[in-house]
mmCIF file of C-alpha atoms in Angstrom:
data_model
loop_
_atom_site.group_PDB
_atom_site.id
_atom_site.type_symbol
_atom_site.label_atom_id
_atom_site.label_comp_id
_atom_site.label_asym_id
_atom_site.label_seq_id
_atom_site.Cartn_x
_atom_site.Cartn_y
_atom_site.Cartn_z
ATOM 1 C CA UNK P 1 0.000 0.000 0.000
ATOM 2 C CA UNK P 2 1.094 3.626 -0.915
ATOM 3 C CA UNK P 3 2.411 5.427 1.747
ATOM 4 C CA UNK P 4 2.160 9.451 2.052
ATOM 5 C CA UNK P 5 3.890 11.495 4.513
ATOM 6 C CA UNK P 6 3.242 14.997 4.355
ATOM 7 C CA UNK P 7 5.154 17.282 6.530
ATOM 8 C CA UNK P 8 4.474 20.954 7.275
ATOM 9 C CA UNK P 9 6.417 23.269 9.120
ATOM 10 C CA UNK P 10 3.754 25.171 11.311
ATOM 11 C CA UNK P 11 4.889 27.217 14.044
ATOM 12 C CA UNK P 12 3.618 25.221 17.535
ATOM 13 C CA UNK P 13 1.127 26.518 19.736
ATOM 14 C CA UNK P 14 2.262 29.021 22.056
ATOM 15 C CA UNK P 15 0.610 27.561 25.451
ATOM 16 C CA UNK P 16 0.490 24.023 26.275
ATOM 17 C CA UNK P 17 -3.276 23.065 25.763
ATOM 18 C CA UNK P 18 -3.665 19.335 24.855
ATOM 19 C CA UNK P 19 -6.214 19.849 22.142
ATOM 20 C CA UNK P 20 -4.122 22.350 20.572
ATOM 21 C CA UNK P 21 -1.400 20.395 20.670
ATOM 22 C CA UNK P 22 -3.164 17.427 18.753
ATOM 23 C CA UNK P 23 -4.746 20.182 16.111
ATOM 24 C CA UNK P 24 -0.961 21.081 15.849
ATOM 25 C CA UNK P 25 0.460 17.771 15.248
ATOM 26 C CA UNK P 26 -2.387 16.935 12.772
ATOM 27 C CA UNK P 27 -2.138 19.976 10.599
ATOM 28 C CA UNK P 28 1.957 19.407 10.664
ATOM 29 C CA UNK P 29 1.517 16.034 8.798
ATOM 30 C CA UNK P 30 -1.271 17.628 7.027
ATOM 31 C CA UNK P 31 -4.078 15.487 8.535
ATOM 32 C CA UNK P 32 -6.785 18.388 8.659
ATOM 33 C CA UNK P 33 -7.202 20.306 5.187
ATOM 34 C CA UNK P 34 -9.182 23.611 4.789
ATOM 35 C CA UNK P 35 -12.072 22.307 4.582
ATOM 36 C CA UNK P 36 -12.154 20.535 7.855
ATOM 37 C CA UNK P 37 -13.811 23.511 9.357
ATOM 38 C CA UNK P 38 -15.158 21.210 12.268
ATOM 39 C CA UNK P 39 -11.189 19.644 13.347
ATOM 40 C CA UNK P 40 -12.817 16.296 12.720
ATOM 41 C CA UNK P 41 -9.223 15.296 11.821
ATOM 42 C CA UNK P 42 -7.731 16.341 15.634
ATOM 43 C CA UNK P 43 -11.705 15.325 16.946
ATOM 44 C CA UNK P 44 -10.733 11.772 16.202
ATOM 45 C CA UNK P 45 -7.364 11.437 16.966
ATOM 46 C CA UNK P 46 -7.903 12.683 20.122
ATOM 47 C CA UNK P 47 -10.660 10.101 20.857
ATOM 48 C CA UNK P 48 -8.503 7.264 19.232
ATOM 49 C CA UNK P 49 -5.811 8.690 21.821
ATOM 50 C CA UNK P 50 -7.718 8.833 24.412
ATOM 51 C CA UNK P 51 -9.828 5.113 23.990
ATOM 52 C CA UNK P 52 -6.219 3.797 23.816
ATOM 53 C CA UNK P 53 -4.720 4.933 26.810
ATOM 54 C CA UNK P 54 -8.056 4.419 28.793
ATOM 55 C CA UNK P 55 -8.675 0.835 27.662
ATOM 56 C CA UNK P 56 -5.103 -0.283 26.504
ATOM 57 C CA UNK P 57 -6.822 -1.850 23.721
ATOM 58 C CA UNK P 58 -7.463 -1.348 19.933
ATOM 59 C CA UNK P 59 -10.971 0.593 19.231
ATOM 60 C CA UNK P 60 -13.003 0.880 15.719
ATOM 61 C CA UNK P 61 -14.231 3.791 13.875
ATOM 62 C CA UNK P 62 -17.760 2.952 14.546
ATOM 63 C CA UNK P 63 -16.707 3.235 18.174
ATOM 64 C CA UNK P 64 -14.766 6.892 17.334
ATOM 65 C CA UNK P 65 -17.962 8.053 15.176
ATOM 66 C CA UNK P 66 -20.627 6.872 18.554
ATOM 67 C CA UNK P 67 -18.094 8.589 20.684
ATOM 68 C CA UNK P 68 -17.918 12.134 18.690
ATOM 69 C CA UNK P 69 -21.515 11.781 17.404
ATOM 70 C CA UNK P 70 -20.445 12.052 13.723
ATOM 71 C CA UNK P 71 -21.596 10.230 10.466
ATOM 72 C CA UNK P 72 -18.909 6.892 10.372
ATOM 73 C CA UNK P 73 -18.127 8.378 6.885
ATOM 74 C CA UNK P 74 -16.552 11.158 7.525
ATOM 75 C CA UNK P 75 -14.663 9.734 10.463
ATOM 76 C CA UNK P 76 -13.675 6.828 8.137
ATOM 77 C CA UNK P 77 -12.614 9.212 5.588
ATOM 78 C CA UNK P 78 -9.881 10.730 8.215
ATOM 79 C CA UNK P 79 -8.824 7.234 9.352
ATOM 80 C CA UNK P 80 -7.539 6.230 6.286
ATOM 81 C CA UNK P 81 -5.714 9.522 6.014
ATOM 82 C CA UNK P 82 -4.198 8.354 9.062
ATOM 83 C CA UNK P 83 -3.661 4.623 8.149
ATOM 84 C CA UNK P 84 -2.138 6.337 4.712
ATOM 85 C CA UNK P 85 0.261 8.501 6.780
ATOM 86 C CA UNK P 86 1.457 5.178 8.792
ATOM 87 C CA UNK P 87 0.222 6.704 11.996
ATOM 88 C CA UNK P 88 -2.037 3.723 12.655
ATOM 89 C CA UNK P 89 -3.048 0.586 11.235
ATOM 90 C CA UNK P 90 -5.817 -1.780 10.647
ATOM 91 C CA UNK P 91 -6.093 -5.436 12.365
ATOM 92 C CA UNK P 92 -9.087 -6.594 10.875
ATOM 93 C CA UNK P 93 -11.763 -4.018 11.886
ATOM 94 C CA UNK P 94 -9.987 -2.625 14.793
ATOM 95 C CA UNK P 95 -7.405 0.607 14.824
ATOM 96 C CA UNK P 96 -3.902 0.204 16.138
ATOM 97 C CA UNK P 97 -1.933 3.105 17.404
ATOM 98 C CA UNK P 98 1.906 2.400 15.306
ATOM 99 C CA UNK P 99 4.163 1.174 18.182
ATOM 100 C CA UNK P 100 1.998 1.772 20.826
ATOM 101 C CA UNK P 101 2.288 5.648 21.524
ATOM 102 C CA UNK P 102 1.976 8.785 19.510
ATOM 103 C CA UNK P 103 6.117 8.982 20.135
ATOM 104 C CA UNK P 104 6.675 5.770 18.736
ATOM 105 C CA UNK P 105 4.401 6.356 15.153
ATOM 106 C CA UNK P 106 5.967 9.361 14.473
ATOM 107 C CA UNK P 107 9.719 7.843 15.194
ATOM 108 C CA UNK P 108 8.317 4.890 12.885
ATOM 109 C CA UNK P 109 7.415 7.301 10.390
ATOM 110 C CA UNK P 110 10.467 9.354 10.461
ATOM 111 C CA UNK P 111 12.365 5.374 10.057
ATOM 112 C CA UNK P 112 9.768 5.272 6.637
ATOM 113 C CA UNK P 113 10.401 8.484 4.969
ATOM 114 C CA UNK P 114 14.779 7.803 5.660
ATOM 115 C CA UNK P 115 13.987 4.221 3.455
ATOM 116 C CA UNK P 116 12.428 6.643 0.833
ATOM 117 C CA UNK P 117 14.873 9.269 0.580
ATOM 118 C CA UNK P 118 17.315 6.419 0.735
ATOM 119 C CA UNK P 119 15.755 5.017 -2.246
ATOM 120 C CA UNK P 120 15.278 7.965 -3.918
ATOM 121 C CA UNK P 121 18.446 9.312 -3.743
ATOM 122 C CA UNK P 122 20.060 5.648 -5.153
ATOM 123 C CA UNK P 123 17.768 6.255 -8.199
ATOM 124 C CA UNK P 124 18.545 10.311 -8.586
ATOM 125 C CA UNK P 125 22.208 9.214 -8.793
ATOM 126 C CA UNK P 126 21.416 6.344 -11.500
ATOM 127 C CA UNK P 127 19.717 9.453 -13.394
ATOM 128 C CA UNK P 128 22.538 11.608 -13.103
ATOM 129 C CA UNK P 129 24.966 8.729 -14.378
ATOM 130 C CA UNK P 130 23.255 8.143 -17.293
ATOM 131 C CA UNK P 131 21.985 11.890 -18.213
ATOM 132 C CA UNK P 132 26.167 12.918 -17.577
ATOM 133 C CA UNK P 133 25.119 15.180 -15.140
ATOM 134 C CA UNK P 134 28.015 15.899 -12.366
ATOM 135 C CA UNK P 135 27.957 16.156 -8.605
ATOM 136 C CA UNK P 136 28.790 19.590 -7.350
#
């Protein structure tokens, strides 16, 4: 499955208020677009974050749309941004925080987009071979 990280450099919140922390984070890897006028994007990882730590267990999106009273659509639409991103992941019909904690995704992430630029840069170099182009 495609992967898609999307990073944005957004200056952080000034004050240290959870939910604007998590609307932070979730703009910075582009989770909430314009037209998420509501913050459904932070609205459900905050829920996913907080039915994980409060249960330890894995929780589904029908669960997340009961919980923030919002049509399963739309909250599925902005789980498989996040399952896209590699924040989370799917085991069978339940949602799985990467490695556990918010800390761990992103550090999984950050191990992802490396293996990219790794690859990326290995094929840039074939291109430059063969076009004769020269490193500066």
């Amino acid at each position: 499955m495609p992967q898609q990280i999307i990073l944005i450099n957004l200056e952080k919140p000034r004050e240290k208020k959870l939910e604007e922390d998590i609307r932070w984070f979730c703009n910075s890897f582009g989770l909430s677009s314009g037209r998420d006028t509501e913050n459904i994007a932070t609205q459900v990882v905050h829920d996913l974050l907080h039915q994980l730590a409060e249960r330890e267990e894995k929780i589904s999106s029908d669960a997340i749309a009961d919980n923030l009273d919002v049509n399963l659509s739309r909250v599925n639409h902005h789980i498989r941004n996040l399952v896209n991103s590699g924040l989370i992941y799917r085991e069978k019909r339940a949602l799985c925080l990467r490695g556990g904690s918010l800390k761990a995704a992103v550090q999984e992430m950050r191990k992802d987009s490396e293996r990219i630029f790794q690859e990326l840069e290995k094929i840039a170099e074939e291109i430059d071979e063969e076009m004769g182009l020269k490193n500066r």
